Amino acid sequence: MPDSSYRDWPFLADEHRRLKTHLDEWCAGNAVSLEPGGGDLDERCRELVGLLGQAGWLNHAVAATGGLDVRSLCLLREGLAYHSGLADFCFAMQGLGSGPISLFGDPRMQAQWLPGIAAGETVAAFALSEKQAGSDVAAMSTRAERDGDRFVLNGEKTWISNAGVADVYTVFARTGEAPGAGGLSAFVVPADTGGLSVTERIDIIAPHPLGTLRFEDCSVPAAQMLAHPGQGFKVAMATLDVFRTTVAAAALGFARRAYDETLAHVLKRELFGAPLAELQMTQASIAEMALAIDASALLTYRSAWAKDRGQARVTREAAMAKLHATERAQWVIDRAVQLFGGQGVTSGHPAERLYREIRALRIYEGASEVQKVIIARHEYRQFAAD
Ligand SMILES: Cc1cc2nc3c(=O)[nH]c(=O)nc-3n(C[C@H](O)[C@H](O)[C@H](O)COP(=O)(O)OP(=O)(O)OC[C@H]3O[C@@H](n4cnc5c(N)ncnc54)[C@H](O)[C@@H]3O)c2cc1C
C-alpha cells in the first residue's frame, strides 16, 4: 500500500485530509477518463477541463474572495499528477491562467471570468514568455500602447500553454512606465479579440497544447488591465508565488507514482533466483527514492502552509520546494526507469511516460538555475539585514 503518512503532518488541516480522500476516490472512479489516451489533444483537454469542473475541483483553482488555498492546490495537483499528467496540466492552467484575475481582478472582471473557469466551461492561459524573454522576463518586447480608453497590443508570445484552446489569456506587455520590469502591465484578453492569432503549435516530449500567439494591433479596453499601469511584473510574480509551489506538488505526484510502480515491480521481479528487491543496490535505490520524496513533500507543504497562514511572500520557500521537488522527481523517475530495465524505456510504460512528463517542470515557471539565484539572493539579503 502506498505511503500516506504525510497526510498526518501538521502542515495539513482536517479539511485537506478530507479533500485528499475525496480526490483519491474520484480518481479511482474516473480511472478510464484519466488514462493516457490518443485522439485530438485539444479535444481531450477540453473534455478533461469539463470533467474537473463538473467534479468541483476547479473551484479550488480560482478565488473571487478569500484567496487561494495553496495546500488544497498542492494536494489536487499531486493527486492528479499521480494519475494523469494531462489532467494535472488542465487543472494547473485553469489556476495559473486565471490567477492574476483571482489575485488582482476587480469584482466585475472576476464575475465575468471566474465562474466559467471554475465550471470548466472557459479555458484560461497565462501569456508571459517570449522568444527573447523567458527567464529574463524584463527583456519583454510585446508592447501595449494607450489609445484613448483602450490599449493596442503588438508583439509575440511563445511557449504558451493552452494556446489555441484557451478562451481567455492573461497577457503581459510593455507599457513603458519605467525601463525593464517596472514598465510592464497585465491585461485580460479574450481569445476572440481582433488582432490576436495563434501562429504556431509546438510539439513537446510530453504532449500538451502549446503554441505561439501574435498580437497585431490587438485593441482592448483599458478596463481590461489588471492592477495599475507598470504593475505587470508584480502581478506575474505574485501569481507565480502561489503557483510555483504547486509545480513542486505536481513533481511530487509524478515521483510518487514512479516510486509505487517501482516498489510493486522490484518485489515481484525474479532475478538471480530471488526478487530484485533483495539486491542491496536495489535497496539503496529504494531508500534514496523514499528519502527524496519525503524531503520534497516536506518542502512543498512547508511552502504551501507558509503562504496559507498569511506570510506575504514565500518566494524563498517556493523556490526551494520547486527546485528540490522537480530535480529529485527527475532523479526518482530515472531510477524507476533503470529498475524496470527494458520495460522502463518501452513506449507507453508508466516509467517511460513519467520520464517525459517530468522534464519540462525543471524549466517552466523559473528554471532550476533561476530558483538557485532566487534562493541565494534571498540568503544574502537576509544575512545583510541581521
Ligand atoms: C512545457 C512548457 C510550458 C510552458 N508554458 C508557459 C506558459 O503557459 N506561459 C508562459 O508565459 N510561458 C510558458 N513556458 C515558458 C517558460 O516559462 C520558459 O521556457 C522558461 O521561463 C525558460 O525560458 P527560455 O525557454 O527562454 O529559456 P532561457 O531563458 O533561454 O534559459 C535557458 C536555460 O538557461 C539557464 N538559465 C536561465 N537563467 C539562468 C541564470 N540566471 N543563471 C544560470 N543559468 C540560467 C537555465 O538552465 C535555462 O533552462 C513554458 C515552457 C515549457 C517548456
XYZ file of C-alpha atoms and ligand atoms in Angstrom, residues 89 93 96 125-137 157-163 170 172 204 206 208-210 359-371 373 377, ligand 1:
98
model
C -1.859 20.226 -16.690
C -3.550 26.044 -16.311
C -2.321 29.866 -13.479
C -3.985 30.682 -20.242
C -1.050 32.752 -18.985
C 0.973 34.560 -21.673
C 4.238 35.917 -20.287
C 7.138 34.329 -22.203
C 8.637 35.490 -25.475
C 11.422 34.114 -27.658
C 13.910 36.584 -26.164
C 12.222 36.834 -22.763
C 11.868 33.508 -20.976
C 13.956 33.514 -17.794
C 14.659 37.210 -18.432
C 11.072 38.488 -18.199
C 4.331 35.372 -27.056
C 5.653 31.834 -27.257
C 5.591 28.523 -25.304
C 2.110 29.486 -24.188
C 0.264 26.534 -22.705
C -3.322 26.223 -23.973
C -2.536 28.444 -26.998
C -3.740 36.906 -19.219
C 1.814 40.775 -20.113
C 6.923 18.697 -26.960
C 5.003 15.088 -23.187
C 0.060 19.246 -24.222
C -1.340 22.242 -26.124
C 1.497 24.756 -26.522
C 11.244 17.102 -17.801
C 9.570 20.435 -18.547
C 8.850 21.122 -14.866
C 12.567 21.828 -14.346
C 12.319 24.603 -16.963
C 8.964 26.378 -16.761
C 7.855 28.845 -14.064
C 11.551 29.526 -13.499
C 14.280 27.048 -14.471
C 16.194 25.322 -11.665
C 19.113 27.732 -12.077
C 16.730 30.682 -11.636
C 15.424 29.130 -8.409
C 19.606 32.546 -7.938
C 19.869 36.409 -3.307
C 6.181 22.868 -21.427
C 6.300 24.335 -21.248
C 5.165 25.085 -20.952
C 5.259 26.463 -20.805
N 4.122 27.195 -20.573
C 4.208 28.543 -20.478
C 3.020 29.329 -20.303
O 1.913 28.806 -20.204
N 3.147 30.679 -20.254
C 4.358 31.307 -20.370
O 4.389 32.512 -20.315
N 5.497 30.584 -20.551
C 5.450 29.223 -20.607
N 6.586 28.478 -20.810
C 7.852 29.177 -20.997
C 8.793 29.003 -19.830
O 8.371 29.760 -18.746
C 10.206 29.336 -20.313
O 10.593 28.285 -21.185
C 11.190 29.455 -19.168
O 10.951 30.632 -18.444
C 12.637 29.461 -19.666
O 12.791 30.437 -20.659
P 13.533 30.061 -22.038
O 12.884 28.823 -22.577
O 13.553 31.276 -22.876
O 14.987 29.664 -21.628
P 16.171 30.701 -21.332
O 15.654 31.859 -20.568
O 16.904 30.920 -22.588
O 17.057 29.816 -20.362
C 17.735 28.632 -20.879
C 18.447 27.981 -19.731
O 19.429 28.876 -19.220
C 19.650 28.583 -17.855
N 19.474 29.800 -17.062
C 18.453 30.678 -17.107
N 18.644 31.675 -16.225
C 19.817 31.429 -15.613
C 20.564 32.100 -14.598
N 20.122 33.229 -14.033
N 21.754 31.553 -14.217
C 22.208 30.409 -14.787
N 21.541 29.741 -15.743
C 20.361 30.234 -16.150
C 18.608 27.517 -17.459
O 19.195 26.223 -17.499
C 17.570 27.647 -18.531
O 16.824 26.445 -18.726
C 6.511 27.101 -20.934
C 7.655 26.335 -21.210
C 7.554 24.977 -21.369
C 8.803 24.195 -21.670
